[in-house]
Amino acid sequence: MSHIKEIGDKIASLLSIKAELAIIDADGGLIYSSLSPEAEEIARRLAKAAMTIWDVGDYQVKKLSKTNLLIYKMTDRLAIALNSYEKEGIIILSAKRLEEKLREDFKTMEKMMKKIKVPAPPPPPPPTPAPKPVTETKPVEVEAVKVAKPVEEKKEVEEVAEKRWEWPIDIGVNLVEEAKKKGIELRLIGGAAIRIHLSPETAELYKKLRGIEGSYFAHADFAPSFAALSEQEKEIKKFFESKGWEFDWRIHQLIRWFGGVENRHVFRGETMDIDVFYDAIDLNHKVPFKDRINIHPLTLSPTDLLLIKLQRVKFSDEDVKDVIVLLKDLHIGEDDSPRTINAKYIAKLLADDWGFWYTATTNLKRIKEDIKNYDQLSEEDKQVVNARVDLLLKYIEEEPKTKKWKKRAKKGTKKKWYREVEL
């Protein structure tokens, strides 16, 4: 372990900026750290969630109270966290320089970690008045930058921990993880779930496309909604009540009376409401997920997130943008591996439901038309999205259709092919 510490010290000494540093393994274990306890907790959670879906070189920047926290994947099993007052671009450049200069050191560390089991770090101690300042070092191949001041007041340290609760996506992730500890399966859906699957670059594009000012995490569209299992309904009600959300039985009765989505529960909170859907998203068309809920640890699979968008008869501009960013970042394939849209599964599902097939293919074709109007996308991005739409449509077209599909196809749109949803 002393050699691992030497590598950690070497990495810290080569930093071109004033920053706190941590090295984190794929299980969220801390190998080396000079982060404050609050920043450590956030960094470990983000790294653990992202390592399974990121490629080497992928990164995410989280804005804390007064600093930027960067998580950067260095190898298949290792990531670094840098917490600094510097601008986002400078921190990213610093991390990229480290990757270039210390690629072999990280590979060596990764090999050592396979032989040495690093114990999980103990729970973080109560907030301290100030995080340890990082030793000032010489810059490496980048312009000199302004040295950041360490956090000096307890109030500022506490703000780092408190700020995260203002972000709906963080609340959603925390609820998924807390439920898991109690044996409850919850998965994020909607805008917050889509954001988790995007690269930092595409996340910024997403923000521009949606016209969201400030943090997209704080936008109403990203209030967390969840997929869950009906067999755990009682446990889920108790869980949310223990977290400060109250089941709205009045809305539930209205849904039943007016033909709404009966497998949907609404939980009321002081700052935001939460929707929970059981076993399927059954809106204009049905997207079943009971047997697919465990594909991804935090969200429904990207494939199911895409289907939830494509089942909408009133396919809004916001839905178009959501589908565009998913198809920009995720590959078309035939399984549910990370960062993949399972075209085979989609084609098979639609081959048994003409109505869903008609709505989904109509919406996919609209993507190809509407994407021309988005100047925020480069021509290369548009070509990538269009190519993936074409490939997905090809899978859908070539999948053999069932007798049920063929029989319903004869009636076409003369008969309503979708379910009206009132609530």
PDB file of N, CA and C in Angstrom, residues 64-65 154-164:
ATOM      1  N   LEU A  64     -20.160  22.579  -6.788  1.00  0.00           N
ATOM      2  CA  LEU A  64     -20.461  22.589  -5.368  1.00  0.00           C
ATOM      3  C   LEU A  64     -20.754  24.032  -4.944  1.00  0.00           C
ATOM      4  N   SER A  65     -20.624  24.339  -3.680  1.00  0.00           N
ATOM      5  CA  SER A  65     -20.993  25.671  -3.215  1.00  0.00           C
ATOM      6  C   SER A  65     -20.147  26.758  -3.876  1.00  0.00           C
ATOM      7  N   LYS A 154     -16.503  27.174   8.534  1.00  0.00           N
ATOM      8  CA  LYS A 154     -17.338  25.993   8.682  1.00  0.00           C
ATOM      9  C   LYS A 154     -18.618  26.122   7.883  1.00  0.00           C
ATOM     10  N   LYS A 155     -19.157  27.327   7.842  1.00  0.00           N
ATOM     11  CA  LYS A 155     -20.401  27.559   7.113  1.00  0.00           C
ATOM     12  C   LYS A 155     -20.251  27.178   5.652  1.00  0.00           C
ATOM     13  N   GLU A 156     -19.106  27.533   5.037  1.00  0.00           N
ATOM     14  CA  GLU A 156     -18.882  27.232   3.629  1.00  0.00           C
ATOM     15  C   GLU A 156     -18.773  25.733   3.407  1.00  0.00           C
ATOM     16  N   VAL A 157     -18.130  25.030   4.347  1.00  0.00           N
ATOM     17  CA  VAL A 157     -18.006  23.578   4.232  1.00  0.00           C
ATOM     18  C   VAL A 157     -19.383  22.924   4.299  1.00  0.00           C
ATOM     19  N   GLU A 158     -20.220  23.396   5.214  1.00  0.00           N
ATOM     20  CA  GLU A 158     -21.559  22.824   5.357  1.00  0.00           C
ATOM     21  C   GLU A 158     -22.404  23.078   4.115  1.00  0.00           C
ATOM     22  N   GLU A 159     -22.170  24.227   3.453  1.00  0.00           N
ATOM     23  CA  GLU A 159     -22.927  24.543   2.246  1.00  0.00           C
ATOM     24  C   GLU A 159     -22.660  23.532   1.146  1.00  0.00           C
ATOM     25  N   VAL A 160     -21.424  22.983   1.108  1.00  0.00           N
ATOM     26  CA  VAL A 160     -21.087  21.985   0.094  1.00  0.00           C
ATOM     27  C   VAL A 160     -21.998  20.775   0.235  1.00  0.00           C
ATOM     28  N   ALA A 161     -22.206  20.331   1.482  1.00  0.00           N
ATOM     29  CA  ALA A 161     -23.061  19.168   1.710  1.00  0.00           C
ATOM     30  C   ALA A 161     -24.534  19.499   1.490  1.00  0.00           C
ATOM     31  N   GLU A 162     -24.953  20.705   1.895  1.00  0.00           N
ATOM     32  CA  GLU A 162     -26.363  21.065   1.800  1.00  0.00           C
ATOM     33  C   GLU A 162     -26.790  21.369   0.372  1.00  0.00           C
ATOM     34  N   LYS A 163     -25.878  21.902  -0.435  1.00  0.00           N
ATOM     35  CA  LYS A 163     -26.217  22.331  -1.791  1.00  0.00           C
ATOM     36  C   LYS A 163     -26.766  21.178  -2.620  1.00  0.00           C
ATOM     37  N   ARG A 164     -26.200  19.982  -2.413  1.00  0.00           N
ATOM     38  CA  ARG A 164     -26.585  18.847  -3.244  1.00  0.00           C
ATOM     39  C   ARG A 164     -28.065  18.502  -3.106  1.00  0.00           C
TER      40      ARG A 164
END
